[in-house]
PDB file of C-alpha atoms in Angstrom:
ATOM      1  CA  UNK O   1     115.673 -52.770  67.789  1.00  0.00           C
ATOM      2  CA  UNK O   2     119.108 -50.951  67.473  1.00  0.00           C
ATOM      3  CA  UNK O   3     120.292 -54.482  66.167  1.00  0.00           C
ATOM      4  CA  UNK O   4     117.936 -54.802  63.545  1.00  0.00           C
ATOM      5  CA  UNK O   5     118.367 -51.266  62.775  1.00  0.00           C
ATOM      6  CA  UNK O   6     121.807 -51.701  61.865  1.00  0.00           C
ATOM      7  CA  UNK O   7     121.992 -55.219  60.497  1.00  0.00           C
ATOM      8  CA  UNK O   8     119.107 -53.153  57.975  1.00  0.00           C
ATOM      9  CA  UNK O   9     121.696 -50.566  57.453  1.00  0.00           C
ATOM     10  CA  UNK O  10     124.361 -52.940  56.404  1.00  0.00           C
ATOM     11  CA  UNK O  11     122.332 -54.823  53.797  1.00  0.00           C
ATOM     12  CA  UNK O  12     120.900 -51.239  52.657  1.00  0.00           C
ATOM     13  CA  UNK O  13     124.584 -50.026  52.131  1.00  0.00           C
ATOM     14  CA  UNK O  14     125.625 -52.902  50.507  1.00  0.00           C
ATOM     15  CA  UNK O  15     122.551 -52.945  47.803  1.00  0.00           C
ATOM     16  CA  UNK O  16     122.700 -49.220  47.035  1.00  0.00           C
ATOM     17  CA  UNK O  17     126.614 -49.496  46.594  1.00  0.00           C
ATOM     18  CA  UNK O  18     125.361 -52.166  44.233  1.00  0.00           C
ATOM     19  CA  UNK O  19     122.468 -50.501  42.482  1.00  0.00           C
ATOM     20  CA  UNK O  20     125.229 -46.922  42.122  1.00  0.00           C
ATOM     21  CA  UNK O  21     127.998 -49.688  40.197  1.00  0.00           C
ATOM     22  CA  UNK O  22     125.066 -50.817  37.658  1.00  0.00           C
ATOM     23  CA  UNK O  23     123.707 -47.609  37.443  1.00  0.00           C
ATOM     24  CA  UNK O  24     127.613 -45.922  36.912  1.00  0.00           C
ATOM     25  CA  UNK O  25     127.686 -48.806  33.595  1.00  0.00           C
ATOM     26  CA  UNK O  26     123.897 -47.775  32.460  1.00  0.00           C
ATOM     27  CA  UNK O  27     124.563 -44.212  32.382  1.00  0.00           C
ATOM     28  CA  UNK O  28     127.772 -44.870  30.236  1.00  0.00           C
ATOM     29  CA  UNK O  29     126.107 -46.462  27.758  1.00  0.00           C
ATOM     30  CA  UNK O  30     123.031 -43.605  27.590  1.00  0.00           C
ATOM     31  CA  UNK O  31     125.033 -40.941  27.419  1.00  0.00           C
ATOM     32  CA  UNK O  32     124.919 -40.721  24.116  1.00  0.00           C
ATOM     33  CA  UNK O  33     120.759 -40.185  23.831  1.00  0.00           C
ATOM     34  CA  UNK O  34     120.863 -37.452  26.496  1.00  0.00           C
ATOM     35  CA  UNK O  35     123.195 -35.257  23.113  1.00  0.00           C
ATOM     36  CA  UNK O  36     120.576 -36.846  20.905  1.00  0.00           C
ATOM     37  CA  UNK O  37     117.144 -35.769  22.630  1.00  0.00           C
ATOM     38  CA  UNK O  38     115.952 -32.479  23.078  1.00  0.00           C
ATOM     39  CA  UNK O  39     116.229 -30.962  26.386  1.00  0.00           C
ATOM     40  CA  UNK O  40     113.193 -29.004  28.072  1.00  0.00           C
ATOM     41  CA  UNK O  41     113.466 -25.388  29.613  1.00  0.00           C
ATOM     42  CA  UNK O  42     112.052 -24.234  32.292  1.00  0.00           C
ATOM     43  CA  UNK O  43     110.121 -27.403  33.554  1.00  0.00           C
ATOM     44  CA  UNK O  44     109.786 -27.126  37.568  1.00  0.00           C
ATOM     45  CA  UNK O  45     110.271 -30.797  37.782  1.00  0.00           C
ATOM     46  CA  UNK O  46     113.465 -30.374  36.249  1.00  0.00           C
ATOM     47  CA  UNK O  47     114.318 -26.953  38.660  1.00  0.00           C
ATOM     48  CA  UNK O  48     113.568 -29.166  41.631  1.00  0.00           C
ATOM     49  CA  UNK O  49     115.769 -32.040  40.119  1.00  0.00           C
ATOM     50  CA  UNK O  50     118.592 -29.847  40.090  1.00  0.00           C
ATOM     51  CA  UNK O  51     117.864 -28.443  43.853  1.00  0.00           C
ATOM     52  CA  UNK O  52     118.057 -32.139  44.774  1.00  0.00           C
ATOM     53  CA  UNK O  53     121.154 -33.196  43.108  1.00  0.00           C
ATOM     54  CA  UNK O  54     123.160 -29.986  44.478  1.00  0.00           C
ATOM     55  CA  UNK O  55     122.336 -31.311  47.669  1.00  0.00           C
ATOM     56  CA  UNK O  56     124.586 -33.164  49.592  1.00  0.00           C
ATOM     57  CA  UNK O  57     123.889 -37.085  50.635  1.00  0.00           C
ATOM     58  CA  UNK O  58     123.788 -35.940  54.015  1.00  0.00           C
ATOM     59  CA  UNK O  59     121.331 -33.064  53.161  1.00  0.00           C
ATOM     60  CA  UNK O  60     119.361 -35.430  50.991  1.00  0.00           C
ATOM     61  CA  UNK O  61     118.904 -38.054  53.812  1.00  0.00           C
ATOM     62  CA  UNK O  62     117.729 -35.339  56.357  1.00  0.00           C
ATOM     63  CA  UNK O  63     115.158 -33.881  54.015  1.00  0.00           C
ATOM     64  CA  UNK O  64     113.474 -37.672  54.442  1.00  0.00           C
ATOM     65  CA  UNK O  65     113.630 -37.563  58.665  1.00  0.00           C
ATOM     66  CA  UNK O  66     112.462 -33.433  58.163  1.00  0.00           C
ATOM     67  CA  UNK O  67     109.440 -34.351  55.717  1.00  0.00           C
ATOM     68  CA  UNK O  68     108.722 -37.330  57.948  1.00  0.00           C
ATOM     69  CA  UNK O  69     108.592 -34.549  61.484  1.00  0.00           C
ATOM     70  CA  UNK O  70     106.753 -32.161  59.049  1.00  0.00           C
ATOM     71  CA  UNK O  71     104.024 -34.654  58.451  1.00  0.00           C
ATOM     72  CA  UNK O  72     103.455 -36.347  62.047  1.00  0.00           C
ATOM     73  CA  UNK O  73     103.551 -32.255  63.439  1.00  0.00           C
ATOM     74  CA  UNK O  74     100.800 -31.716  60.974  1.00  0.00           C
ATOM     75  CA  UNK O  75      98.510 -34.651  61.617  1.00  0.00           C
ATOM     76  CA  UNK O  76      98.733 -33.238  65.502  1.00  0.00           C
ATOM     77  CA  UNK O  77      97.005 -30.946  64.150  1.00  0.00           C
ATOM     78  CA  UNK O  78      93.848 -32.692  62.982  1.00  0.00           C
ATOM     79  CA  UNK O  79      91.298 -32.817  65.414  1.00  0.00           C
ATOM     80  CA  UNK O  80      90.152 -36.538  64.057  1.00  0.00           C
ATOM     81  CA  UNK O  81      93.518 -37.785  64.720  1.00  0.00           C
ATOM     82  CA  UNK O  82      94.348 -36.545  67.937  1.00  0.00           C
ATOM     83  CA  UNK O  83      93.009 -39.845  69.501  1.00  0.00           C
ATOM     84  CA  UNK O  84      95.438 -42.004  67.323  1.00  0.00           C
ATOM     85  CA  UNK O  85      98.078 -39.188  67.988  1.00  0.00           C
ATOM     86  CA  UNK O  86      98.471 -39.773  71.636  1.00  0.00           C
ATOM     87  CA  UNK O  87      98.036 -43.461  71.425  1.00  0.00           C
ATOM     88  CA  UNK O  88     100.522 -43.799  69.533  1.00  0.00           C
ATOM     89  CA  UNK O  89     102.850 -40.900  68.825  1.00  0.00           C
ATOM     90  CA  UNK O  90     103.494 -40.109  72.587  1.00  0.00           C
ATOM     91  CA  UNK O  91     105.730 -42.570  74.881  1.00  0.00           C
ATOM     92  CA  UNK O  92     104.214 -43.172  78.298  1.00  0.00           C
ATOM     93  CA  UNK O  93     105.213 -46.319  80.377  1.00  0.00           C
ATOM     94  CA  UNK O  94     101.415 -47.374  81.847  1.00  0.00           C
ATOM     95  CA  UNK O  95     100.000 -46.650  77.852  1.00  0.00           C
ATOM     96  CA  UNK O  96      98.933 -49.993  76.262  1.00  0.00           C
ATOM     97  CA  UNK O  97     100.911 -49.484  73.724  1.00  0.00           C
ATOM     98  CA  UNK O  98     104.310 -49.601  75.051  1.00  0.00           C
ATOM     99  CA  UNK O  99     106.848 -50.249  72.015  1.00  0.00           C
ATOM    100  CA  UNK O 100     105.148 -48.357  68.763  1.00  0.00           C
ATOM    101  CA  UNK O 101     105.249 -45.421  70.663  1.00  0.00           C
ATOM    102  CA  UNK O 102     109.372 -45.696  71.809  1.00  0.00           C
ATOM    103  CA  UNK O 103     109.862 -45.210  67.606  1.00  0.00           C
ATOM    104  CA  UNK O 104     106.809 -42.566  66.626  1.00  0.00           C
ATOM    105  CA  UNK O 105     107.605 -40.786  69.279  1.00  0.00           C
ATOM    106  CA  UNK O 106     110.970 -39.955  67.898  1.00  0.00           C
ATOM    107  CA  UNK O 107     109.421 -37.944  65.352  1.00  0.00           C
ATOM    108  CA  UNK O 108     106.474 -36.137  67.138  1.00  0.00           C
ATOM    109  CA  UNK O 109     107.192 -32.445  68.155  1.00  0.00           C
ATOM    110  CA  UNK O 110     103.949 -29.979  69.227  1.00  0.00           C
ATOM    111  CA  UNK O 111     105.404 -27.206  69.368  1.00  0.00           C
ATOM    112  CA  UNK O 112     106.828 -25.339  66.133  1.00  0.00           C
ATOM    113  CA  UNK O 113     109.538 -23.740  67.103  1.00  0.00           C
ATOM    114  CA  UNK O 114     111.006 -26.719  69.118  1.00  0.00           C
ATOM    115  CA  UNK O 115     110.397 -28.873  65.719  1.00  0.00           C
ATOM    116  CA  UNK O 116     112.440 -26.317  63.445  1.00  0.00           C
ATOM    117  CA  UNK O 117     115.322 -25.760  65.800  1.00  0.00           C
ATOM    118  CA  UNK O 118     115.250 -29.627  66.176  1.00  0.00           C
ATOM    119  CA  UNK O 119     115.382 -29.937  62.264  1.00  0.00           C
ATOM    120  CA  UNK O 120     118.196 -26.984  61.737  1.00  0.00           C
ATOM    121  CA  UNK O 121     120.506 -28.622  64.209  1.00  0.00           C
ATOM    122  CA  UNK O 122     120.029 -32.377  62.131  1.00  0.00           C
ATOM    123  CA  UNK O 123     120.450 -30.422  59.138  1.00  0.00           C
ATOM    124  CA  UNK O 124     123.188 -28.318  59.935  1.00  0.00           C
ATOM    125  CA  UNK O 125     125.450 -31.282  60.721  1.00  0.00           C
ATOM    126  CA  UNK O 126     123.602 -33.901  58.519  1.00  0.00           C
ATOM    127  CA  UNK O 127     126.636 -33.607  55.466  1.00  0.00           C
ATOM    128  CA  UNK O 128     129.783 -34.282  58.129  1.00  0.00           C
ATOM    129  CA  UNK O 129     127.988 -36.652  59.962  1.00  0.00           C
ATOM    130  CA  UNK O 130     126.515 -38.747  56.845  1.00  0.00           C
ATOM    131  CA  UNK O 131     129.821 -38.316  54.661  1.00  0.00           C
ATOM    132  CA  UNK O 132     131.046 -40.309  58.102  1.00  0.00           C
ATOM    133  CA  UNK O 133     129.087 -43.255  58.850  1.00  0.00           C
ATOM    134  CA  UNK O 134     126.908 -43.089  55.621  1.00  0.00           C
ATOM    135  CA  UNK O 135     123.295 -42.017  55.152  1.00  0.00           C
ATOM    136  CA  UNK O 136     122.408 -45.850  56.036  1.00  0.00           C
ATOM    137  CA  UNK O 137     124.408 -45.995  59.041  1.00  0.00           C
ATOM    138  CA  UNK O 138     123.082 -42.431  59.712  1.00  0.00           C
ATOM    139  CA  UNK O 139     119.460 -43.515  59.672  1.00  0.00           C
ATOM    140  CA  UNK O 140     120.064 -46.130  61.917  1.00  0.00           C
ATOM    141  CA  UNK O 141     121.625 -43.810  64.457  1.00  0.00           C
ATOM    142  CA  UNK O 142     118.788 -41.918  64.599  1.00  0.00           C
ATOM    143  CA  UNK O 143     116.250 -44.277  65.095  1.00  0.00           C
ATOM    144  CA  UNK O 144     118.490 -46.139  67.646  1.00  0.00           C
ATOM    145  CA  UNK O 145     118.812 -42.714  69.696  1.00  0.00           C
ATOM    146  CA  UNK O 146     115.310 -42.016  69.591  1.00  0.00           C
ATOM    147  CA  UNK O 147     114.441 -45.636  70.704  1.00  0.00           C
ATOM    148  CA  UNK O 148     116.858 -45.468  73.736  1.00  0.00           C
ATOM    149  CA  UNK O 149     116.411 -42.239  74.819  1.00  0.00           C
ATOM    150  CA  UNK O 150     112.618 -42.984  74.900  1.00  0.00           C
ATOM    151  CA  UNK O 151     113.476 -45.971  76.717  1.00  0.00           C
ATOM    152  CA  UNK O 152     115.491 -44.388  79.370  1.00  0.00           C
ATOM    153  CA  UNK O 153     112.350 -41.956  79.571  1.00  0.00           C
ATOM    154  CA  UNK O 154     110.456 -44.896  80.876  1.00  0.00           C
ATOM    155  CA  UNK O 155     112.929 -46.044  83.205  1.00  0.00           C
ATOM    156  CA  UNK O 156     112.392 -42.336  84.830  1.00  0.00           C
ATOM    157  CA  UNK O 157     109.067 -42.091  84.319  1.00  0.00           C
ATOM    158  CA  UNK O 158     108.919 -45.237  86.521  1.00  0.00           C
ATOM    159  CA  UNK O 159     111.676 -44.202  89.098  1.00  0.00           C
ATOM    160  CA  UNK O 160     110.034 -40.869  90.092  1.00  0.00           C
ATOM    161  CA  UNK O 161     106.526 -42.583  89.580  1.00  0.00           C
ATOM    162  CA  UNK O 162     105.206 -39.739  87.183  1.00  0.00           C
ATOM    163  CA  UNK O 163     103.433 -41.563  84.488  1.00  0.00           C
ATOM    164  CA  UNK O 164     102.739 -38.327  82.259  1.00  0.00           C
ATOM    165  CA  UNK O 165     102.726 -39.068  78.404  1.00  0.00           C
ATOM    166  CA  UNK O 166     105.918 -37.073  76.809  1.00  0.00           C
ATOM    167  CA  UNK O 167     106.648 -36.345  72.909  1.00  0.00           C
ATOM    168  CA  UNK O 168     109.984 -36.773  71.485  1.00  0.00           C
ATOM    169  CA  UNK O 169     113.715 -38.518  71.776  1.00  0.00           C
TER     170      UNK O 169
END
């Protein structure tokens, strides 16, 4: 997994370094409208563009890995999905399920509080860290971590014998 996470990360780099060079030359030439067309005021879609662009890359790639905790916490909450929840979103070593679960489980979190200190640490060192490796290299970081360190869950699980379903990294 952490192979293919990075060998993903690498071509992912290389085509968005790609797609920002075309996009640098597009821009150059459409400058010019942008004087030309009328600009609107006070259009939230426009507010929330500028939030997003005074963000940092760093920032920017968190926000994806927060919405993405955000919406697995939330569909804990669903009584109709709670079946599919621990199938799936909980790493235990006897489950049927054995390698889905090493990834989901990265992002599930039950309690609140542990989820939003969890999210203000990764996005309180999110813009050093990403202006580092890269937001690609970044992602695949954090998916490797949470793959491992589920892994090395099972590997304890199975030394002490306790075969309890956990949540998280």
């Amino acid at each position: 997994f952490t192979g293919s996470a990075f060998g993903s990360a690498a071509i992912w780099q290389y085509e968005s370094l790609k797609s920002r060079v075309q996009t640098y030359f597009e821009e150059a030439r459409a400058d010019w409208m942008d004087k030309v067309r009328p600009q609107k005021r006070g259009d939230f879609r426009k507010q929330v563009n500028n939030w997003w662009n005074n963000l940092t890359e760093g920032q920017r790639t968190v926000t994806g890995i927060i919405a993405a905790n955000v919406f697995v916490f939330c569909l804990w909450r669903l009584p109709g999905m709670r079946r599919i929840m621990f199938t799936y979103f909980t790493s235990n070593p006897s489950s049927r399920a054995l390698c889905s679960p090493m990834l989901l489980s990265t992002f599930s979190h039950f309690s609140l509080f542990h989820m939003a200190a969890n999210m203000y640490v990764l996005w309180s060192f999110s813009s050093s860290i990403v202006s580092l490796l890269g937001c690609e290299q970044f992602i695949a970081v954090y998916l490797s971590a949470g793959v491992i360190s589920t892994f090395v869950s099972y590997v304890a699980k199975m030394a002490t014998g306790r075969f309890e379903p956990s949540l998280g990294a």
